[in-house]
PDB file of C-alpha atoms and ligand atoms in Angstrom:
ATOM      1  CA  MET U 243       0.002   0.000  -0.003  1.00  0.00           C
ATOM      2  CA  ASP U 244       1.185   3.511  -0.824  1.00  0.00           C
ATOM      3  CA  ASN U 245       1.795   5.181   2.524  1.00  0.00           C
ATOM      4  CA  SER U 246       3.778   8.119   1.185  1.00  0.00           C
ATOM      5  CA  TYR U 247       0.944  10.530   2.134  1.00  0.00           C
ATOM      6  CA  ASP U 248       0.288   9.142   5.630  1.00  0.00           C
ATOM      7  CA  ILE U 249       1.370  10.974   8.725  1.00  0.00           C
ATOM      8  CA  SER U 250      -0.190  11.892  12.054  1.00  0.00           C
ATOM      9  CA  PHE U 251       0.889  13.656  15.222  1.00  0.00           C
ATOM     10  CA  THR U 252       0.209  13.056  18.910  1.00  0.00           C
ATOM     11  CA  ASN U 253       1.391  16.610  19.622  1.00  0.00           C
ATOM     12  CA  THR U 254       1.050  19.289  16.934  1.00  0.00           C
ATOM     13  CA  PHE U 255       2.555  22.088  19.100  1.00  0.00           C
ATOM     14  CA  SER U 256      -0.535  23.999  17.951  1.00  0.00           C
ATOM     15  CA  SER U 257      -4.229  24.502  18.684  1.00  0.00           C
ATOM     16  CA  LEU U 258      -4.822  22.560  15.442  1.00  0.00           C
ATOM     17  CA  THR U 259      -5.496  18.829  15.470  1.00  0.00           C
ATOM     18  CA  SER U 260      -3.204  16.466  13.639  1.00  0.00           C
ATOM     19  CA  GLU U 261      -5.759  16.152  10.826  1.00  0.00           C
ATOM     20  CA  GLU U 262      -6.128  19.936  10.474  1.00  0.00           C
ATOM     21  CA  LEU U 263      -2.370  20.391  10.327  1.00  0.00           C
ATOM     22  CA  VAL U 264      -2.019  17.730   7.637  1.00  0.00           C
ATOM     23  CA  ASN U 265      -4.902  19.158   5.577  1.00  0.00           C
ATOM     24  CA  LYS U 266      -3.496  22.693   5.702  1.00  0.00           C
ATOM     25  CA  ALA U 267      -0.116  21.424   4.498  1.00  0.00           C
ATOM     26  CA  LYS U 268      -1.808  19.478   1.687  1.00  0.00           C
ATOM     27  CA  ASN U 269      -3.603  22.664   0.598  1.00  0.00           C
ATOM     28  CA  ARG U 270      -0.394  24.704   0.489  1.00  0.00           C
ATOM     29  CA  LEU U 271       1.773  22.108  -1.289  1.00  0.00           C
ATOM     30  CA  SER U 272       2.000  20.178  -4.531  1.00  0.00           C
ATOM     31  CA  ASP U 273       1.935  16.378  -4.183  1.00  0.00           C
ATOM     32  CA  PHE U 274       5.618  16.279  -5.033  1.00  0.00           C
ATOM     33  CA  ARG U 275       6.534  18.566  -2.145  1.00  0.00           C
ATOM     34  CA  TYR U 276       3.975  17.232   0.297  1.00  0.00           C
ATOM     35  CA  THR U 277       5.397  13.717   0.008  1.00  0.00           C
ATOM     36  CA  HIS U 278       8.932  15.147   0.423  1.00  0.00           C
ATOM     37  CA  CYS U 279       7.706  16.739   3.680  1.00  0.00           C
ATOM     38  CA  VAL U 280       6.253  13.419   4.896  1.00  0.00           C
ATOM     39  CA  ARG U 281       9.553  11.637   4.149  1.00  0.00           C
ATOM     40  CA  THR U 282      11.539  14.435   5.808  1.00  0.00           C
ATOM     41  CA  ALA U 283       9.339  14.131   8.903  1.00  0.00           C
ATOM     42  CA  LYS U 284       9.940  10.367   9.068  1.00  0.00           C
ATOM     43  CA  THR U 285      13.706  10.802   8.630  1.00  0.00           C
ATOM     44  CA  SER U 286      13.627  13.523  11.312  1.00  0.00           C
ATOM     45  CA  VAL U 287      11.947  11.036  13.660  1.00  0.00           C
ATOM     46  CA  ASP U 288      14.653   8.439  12.960  1.00  0.00           C
ATOM     47  CA  LEU U 289      17.416  10.962  13.628  1.00  0.00           C
ATOM     48  CA  ALA U 290      15.702  12.315  16.769  1.00  0.00           C
ATOM     49  CA  LYS U 291      15.506   8.751  18.151  1.00  0.00           C
ATOM     50  CA  HIS U 292      19.114   8.067  17.204  1.00  0.00           C
ATOM     51  CA  TYR U 293      20.347  11.256  18.895  1.00  0.00           C
ATOM     52  CA  GLY U 294      17.943  11.333  21.856  1.00  0.00           C
ATOM     53  CA  LEU U 295      15.853  14.392  20.918  1.00  0.00           C
ATOM     54  CA  ASP U 296      12.122  15.053  21.316  1.00  0.00           C
ATOM     55  CA  VAL U 297      10.589  12.857  18.625  1.00  0.00           C
ATOM     56  CA  GLU U 298       7.236  14.650  18.166  1.00  0.00           C
ATOM     57  CA  ARG U 299       8.907  18.057  17.955  1.00  0.00           C
ATOM     58  CA  ALA U 300      11.271  16.736  15.281  1.00  0.00           C
ATOM     59  CA  LYS U 301       8.337  15.197  13.393  1.00  0.00           C
ATOM     60  CA  VAL U 302       6.409  18.496  13.300  1.00  0.00           C
ATOM     61  CA  ALA U 303       9.495  20.519  12.329  1.00  0.00           C
ATOM     62  CA  GLY U 304      10.438  18.041   9.589  1.00  0.00           C
ATOM     63  CA  PHE U 305       6.898  17.977   8.244  1.00  0.00           C
ATOM     64  CA  LEU U 306       6.509  21.759   8.191  1.00  0.00           C
ATOM     65  CA  HIS U 307      10.015  22.677   6.985  1.00  0.00           C
ATOM     66  CA  ASP U 308       8.839  23.380   3.398  1.00  0.00           C
ATOM     67  CA  TYR U 309       5.292  24.452   4.295  1.00  0.00           C
ATOM     68  CA  ALA U 310       5.876  27.924   2.815  1.00  0.00           C
ATOM     69  CA  LYS U 311       7.938  26.935  -0.228  1.00  0.00           C
ATOM     70  CA  GLU U 312       5.138  27.399  -2.782  1.00  0.00           C
ATOM     71  CA  ILE U 313       3.629  30.604  -1.417  1.00  0.00           C
ATOM     72  CA  PRO U 314       3.567  33.131  -4.287  1.00  0.00           C
ATOM     73  CA  VAL U 315       6.498  35.542  -4.665  1.00  0.00           C
ATOM     74  CA  GLU U 316       4.147  38.589  -4.455  1.00  0.00           C
ATOM     75  CA  GLU U 317       2.931  37.423  -1.066  1.00  0.00           C
ATOM     76  CA  TYR U 318       6.507  37.096   0.197  1.00  0.00           C
ATOM     77  CA  VAL U 319       7.434  40.543  -1.106  1.00  0.00           C
ATOM     78  CA  ARG U 320       4.428  42.074   0.649  1.00  0.00           C
ATOM     79  CA  VAL U 321       5.240  40.338   3.942  1.00  0.00           C
ATOM     80  CA  ILE U 322       8.945  41.272   3.778  1.00  0.00           C
ATOM     81  CA  LYS U 323       8.020  44.916   3.150  1.00  0.00           C
ATOM     82  CA  GLU U 324       5.201  45.176   5.680  1.00  0.00           C
ATOM     83  CA  GLU U 325       6.040  42.822   8.534  1.00  0.00           C
ATOM     84  CA  GLY U 326       9.406  44.101   9.753  1.00  0.00           C
ATOM     85  CA  PHE U 327      11.804  41.797   7.937  1.00  0.00           C
ATOM     86  CA  ASP U 328      15.333  42.834   6.875  1.00  0.00           C
ATOM     87  CA  GLN U 329      14.840  44.573   3.528  1.00  0.00           C
ATOM     88  CA  ASP U 330      17.984  42.909   2.150  1.00  0.00           C
ATOM     89  CA  LEU U 331      15.814  39.791   1.852  1.00  0.00           C
ATOM     90  CA  LEU U 332      14.235  41.411  -1.214  1.00  0.00           C
ATOM     91  CA  ASN U 333      17.539  40.700  -3.017  1.00  0.00           C
ATOM     92  CA  TRP U 334      17.024  36.947  -2.514  1.00  0.00           C
ATOM     93  CA  ASN U 335      14.401  34.432  -3.574  1.00  0.00           C
ATOM     94  CA  ARG U 336      11.985  31.775  -2.334  1.00  0.00           C
ATOM     95  CA  GLY U 337      14.911  29.394  -1.860  1.00  0.00           C
ATOM     96  CA  ILE U 338      15.982  31.605   1.056  1.00  0.00           C
ATOM     97  CA  TRP U 339      12.588  33.086   1.984  1.00  0.00           C
ATOM     98  CA  HIS U 340      10.755  29.815   2.648  1.00  0.00           C
ATOM     99  CA  GLY U 341      12.864  29.272   5.769  1.00  0.00           C
ATOM    100  CA  VAL U 342      13.544  32.752   7.160  1.00  0.00           C
ATOM    101  CA  VAL U 343      10.193  34.267   6.197  1.00  0.00           C
ATOM    102  CA  GLY U 344       8.295  30.982   5.948  1.00  0.00           C
ATOM    103  CA  VAL U 345       7.960  30.823   9.733  1.00  0.00           C
ATOM    104  CA  TYR U 346       5.767  33.950   9.550  1.00  0.00           C
ATOM    105  CA  PHE U 347       3.159  31.929   7.609  1.00  0.00           C
ATOM    106  CA  ILE U 348       3.580  28.909   9.879  1.00  0.00           C
ATOM    107  CA  GLU U 349       2.865  30.987  12.995  1.00  0.00           C
ATOM    108  CA  LYS U 350      -0.068  32.747  11.382  1.00  0.00           C
ATOM    109  CA  GLU U 351      -1.741  29.903   9.527  1.00  0.00           C
ATOM    110  CA  LEU U 352      -0.860  26.912  11.715  1.00  0.00           C
ATOM    111  CA  ASP U 353      -0.606  28.503  15.178  1.00  0.00           C
ATOM    112  CA  VAL U 354       2.779  26.889  15.804  1.00  0.00           C
ATOM    113  CA  HIS U 355       4.970  29.121  17.987  1.00  0.00           C
ATOM    114  CA  ASP U 356       7.467  26.667  19.476  1.00  0.00           C
ATOM    115  CA  GLU U 357      10.807  28.456  19.149  1.00  0.00           C
ATOM    116  CA  GLN U 358      12.796  25.251  18.654  1.00  0.00           C
ATOM    117  CA  ILE U 359      10.573  24.230  15.755  1.00  0.00           C
ATOM    118  CA  LEU U 360      10.568  27.701  14.235  1.00  0.00           C
ATOM    119  CA  ASN U 361      14.343  28.040  14.496  1.00  0.00           C
ATOM    120  CA  ALA U 362      14.921  24.657  12.887  1.00  0.00           C
ATOM    121  CA  ILE U 363      12.697  25.761   9.982  1.00  0.00           C
ATOM    122  CA  ARG U 364      14.369  29.197   9.763  1.00  0.00           C
ATOM    123  CA  ASN U 365      17.788  27.528   9.498  1.00  0.00           C
ATOM    124  CA  HIS U 366      16.942  24.567   7.293  1.00  0.00           C
ATOM    125  CA  THR U 367      18.184  25.953   3.957  1.00  0.00           C
ATOM    126  CA  THR U 368      21.113  28.083   5.087  1.00  0.00           C
ATOM    127  CA  GLY U 369      22.303  26.393   8.239  1.00  0.00           C
ATOM    128  CA  SER U 370      23.520  28.734  10.956  1.00  0.00           C
ATOM    129  CA  PRO U 371      26.893  29.237  12.645  1.00  0.00           C
ATOM    130  CA  ASN U 372      25.267  28.217  15.914  1.00  0.00           C
ATOM    131  CA  MET U 373      22.902  25.336  15.246  1.00  0.00           C
ATOM    132  CA  ALA U 374      20.833  23.598  17.917  1.00  0.00           C
ATOM    133  CA  GLU U 375      20.659  19.797  17.721  1.00  0.00           C
ATOM    134  CA  LEU U 376      17.117  19.990  16.315  1.00  0.00           C
ATOM    135  CA  ASP U 377      18.276  22.469  13.644  1.00  0.00           C
ATOM    136  CA  LYS U 378      20.889  19.936  12.543  1.00  0.00           C
ATOM    137  CA  VAL U 379      18.359  17.101  12.467  1.00  0.00           C
ATOM    138  CA  ILE U 380      15.957  19.013  10.192  1.00  0.00           C
ATOM    139  CA  PHE U 381      18.771  20.359   7.998  1.00  0.00           C
ATOM    140  CA  LEU U 382      20.031  16.793   7.482  1.00  0.00           C
ATOM    141  CA  ALA U 383      16.682  14.997   7.209  1.00  0.00           C
ATOM    142  CA  ASP U 384      15.795  17.334   4.330  1.00  0.00           C
ATOM    143  CA  PHE U 385      19.078  16.380   2.644  1.00  0.00           C
ATOM    144  CA  ILE U 386      19.087  12.603   3.129  1.00  0.00           C
ATOM    145  CA  GLU U 387      15.394  11.578   3.142  1.00  0.00           C
ATOM    146  CA  PRO U 388      14.834   8.414   1.071  1.00  0.00           C
ATOM    147  CA  GLY U 389      13.677  10.361  -2.009  1.00  0.00           C
ATOM    148  CA  ARG U 390      17.103  12.003  -2.419  1.00  0.00           C
ATOM    149  CA  LYS U 391      19.172  10.423  -5.189  1.00  0.00           C
ATOM    150  CA  PHE U 392      22.201  12.712  -5.729  1.00  0.00           C
ATOM    151  CA  ALA U 393      25.723  11.330  -6.070  1.00  0.00           C
ATOM    152  CA  GLY U 394      27.161  11.144  -2.561  1.00  0.00           C
ATOM    153  CA  VAL U 395      23.848  10.738  -0.724  1.00  0.00           C
ATOM    154  CA  GLU U 396      24.996   7.427   0.785  1.00  0.00           C
ATOM    155  CA  ASP U 397      28.083   9.183   2.188  1.00  0.00           C
ATOM    156  CA  ALA U 398      25.834  11.896   3.572  1.00  0.00           C
ATOM    157  CA  ARG U 399      23.675   9.237   5.261  1.00  0.00           C
ATOM    158  CA  SER U 400      26.611   7.399   6.812  1.00  0.00           C
ATOM    159  CA  GLN U 401      28.274  10.619   8.050  1.00  0.00           C
ATOM    160  CA  THR U 402      24.960  11.696   9.581  1.00  0.00           C
ATOM    161  CA  ALA U 403      24.592   8.359  11.391  1.00  0.00           C
ATOM    162  CA  LEU U 404      28.034   8.841  12.947  1.00  0.00           C
ATOM    163  CA  SER U 405      27.739  12.481  13.978  1.00  0.00           C
ATOM    164  CA  LEU U 406      25.306  15.351  13.351  1.00  0.00           C
ATOM    165  CA  ASP U 407      28.192  17.812  13.042  1.00  0.00           C
ATOM    166  CA  ASP U 408      29.932  15.627  10.437  1.00  0.00           C
ATOM    167  CA  GLY U 409      26.686  15.369   8.499  1.00  0.00           C
ATOM    168  CA  VAL U 410      26.150  19.132   8.623  1.00  0.00           C
ATOM    169  CA  GLY U 411      29.738  19.725   7.456  1.00  0.00           C
ATOM    170  CA  PHE U 412      29.254  17.324   4.564  1.00  0.00           C
ATOM    171  CA  GLU U 413      26.003  18.992   3.521  1.00  0.00           C
ATOM    172  CA  LEU U 414      27.462  22.514   3.647  1.00  0.00           C
ATOM    173  CA  ARG U 415      30.467  21.505   1.535  1.00  0.00           C
ATOM    174  CA  HIS U 416      28.115  19.827  -0.936  1.00  0.00           C
ATOM    175  CA  THR U 417      25.797  22.878  -1.104  1.00  0.00           C
ATOM    176  CA  LEU U 418      28.636  25.379  -1.515  1.00  0.00           C
ATOM    177  CA  THR U 419      30.285  23.288  -4.215  1.00  0.00           C
ATOM    178  CA  TYR U 420      26.988  23.137  -6.083  1.00  0.00           C
ATOM    179  CA  LEU U 421      26.364  26.890  -5.774  1.00  0.00           C
ATOM    180  CA  ILE U 422      29.863  27.766  -6.956  1.00  0.00           C
ATOM    181  CA  GLU U 423      29.702  25.364  -9.905  1.00  0.00           C
ATOM    182  CA  ASP U 424      26.394  26.963 -10.829  1.00  0.00           C
ATOM    183  CA  GLN U 425      27.905  30.473 -10.387  1.00  0.00           C
ATOM    184  CA  ALA U 426      25.107  31.232  -7.961  1.00  0.00           C
ATOM    185  CA  LYS U 427      25.471  33.735  -5.148  1.00  0.00           C
ATOM    186  CA  VAL U 428      25.950  32.373  -1.642  1.00  0.00           C
ATOM    187  CA  TYR U 429      23.734  33.631   1.185  1.00  0.00           C
ATOM    188  CA  PRO U 430      26.089  35.043   3.865  1.00  0.00           C
ATOM    189  CA  LYS U 431      24.678  32.811   6.580  1.00  0.00           C
ATOM    190  CA  THR U 432      25.423  29.705   4.502  1.00  0.00           C
ATOM    191  CA  LEU U 433      29.034  30.791   4.195  1.00  0.00           C
ATOM    192  CA  ALA U 434      29.217  31.566   7.931  1.00  0.00           C
ATOM    193  CA  SER U 435      27.818  28.085   8.661  1.00  0.00           C
ATOM    194  CA  TYR U 436      30.391  26.496   6.368  1.00  0.00           C
ATOM    195  CA  ASN U 437      33.179  28.297   8.241  1.00  0.00           C
ATOM    196  CA  VAL U 438      31.989  26.679  11.481  1.00  0.00           C
ATOM    197  CA  TYR U 439      30.886  23.177  10.401  1.00  0.00           C
ATOM    198  CA  GLY U 440      32.378  22.628   6.959  1.00  0.00           C
ATOM    199  CA  VAL U 441      36.117  23.136   7.529  1.00  0.00           C
ATOM    200  CA  LYS U 442      38.781  20.830   8.954  1.00  0.00           C
ATOM    201  CA  GLN U 443      39.168  21.286  12.692  1.00  0.00           C
ATOM    202  CA  SER U 444      42.863  22.078  12.250  1.00  0.00           C
ATOM    203  CA  ASN U 445      42.141  24.949   9.785  1.00  0.00           C
TER     204      ASN U 445
HETATM  205 FE1  FE2 B 210      13.356  23.811   2.077  1.00  0.00          FE
HETATM  206 FE1  FE2 B 211      12.850  20.333   1.805  1.00  0.00          FE
END
């Protein structure tokens, strides 16, 4: 049976029920991205168990990490201009916005205000120079969930099983390499994260 759509929560960290949370996510997301969110939530649960973190919190954060990824650009621009965000964000795109600004929509539409969850979502595309354990779990679950097929994903999975910091370092090196090969600009926080987690300890 196809269970790629199935997920439920015993604690939603919200006034919404598990069913309401799932339905709202389904309404905001394409099938392609919704199923990625379900797989990321399940991988987040596995990592939370492996590293002794709160499993339900990791499940909610993993599930909601891309909740805002398909919100229209015009809506983001309006929110960035009107809701007190750093105006430099206007020089970036949804790739960056759906974490940093995405939490605005998650708080408003889903009534989730748990700071650990929100921070993990804020940091999930860029990393951060000072990541909490949950931030690392969501950052990595997004990268290694079973739908990911890129060259090196097995290395990423084995590094992550050994140490969250090693996994984060691997992912940041991979992301930076990709951005540079693509001649894409690097968000400053991604570079700052690389300088903490991506470099050899002796450097
Ligand atoms: Fe994302
Ligand atoms: Fe994602």
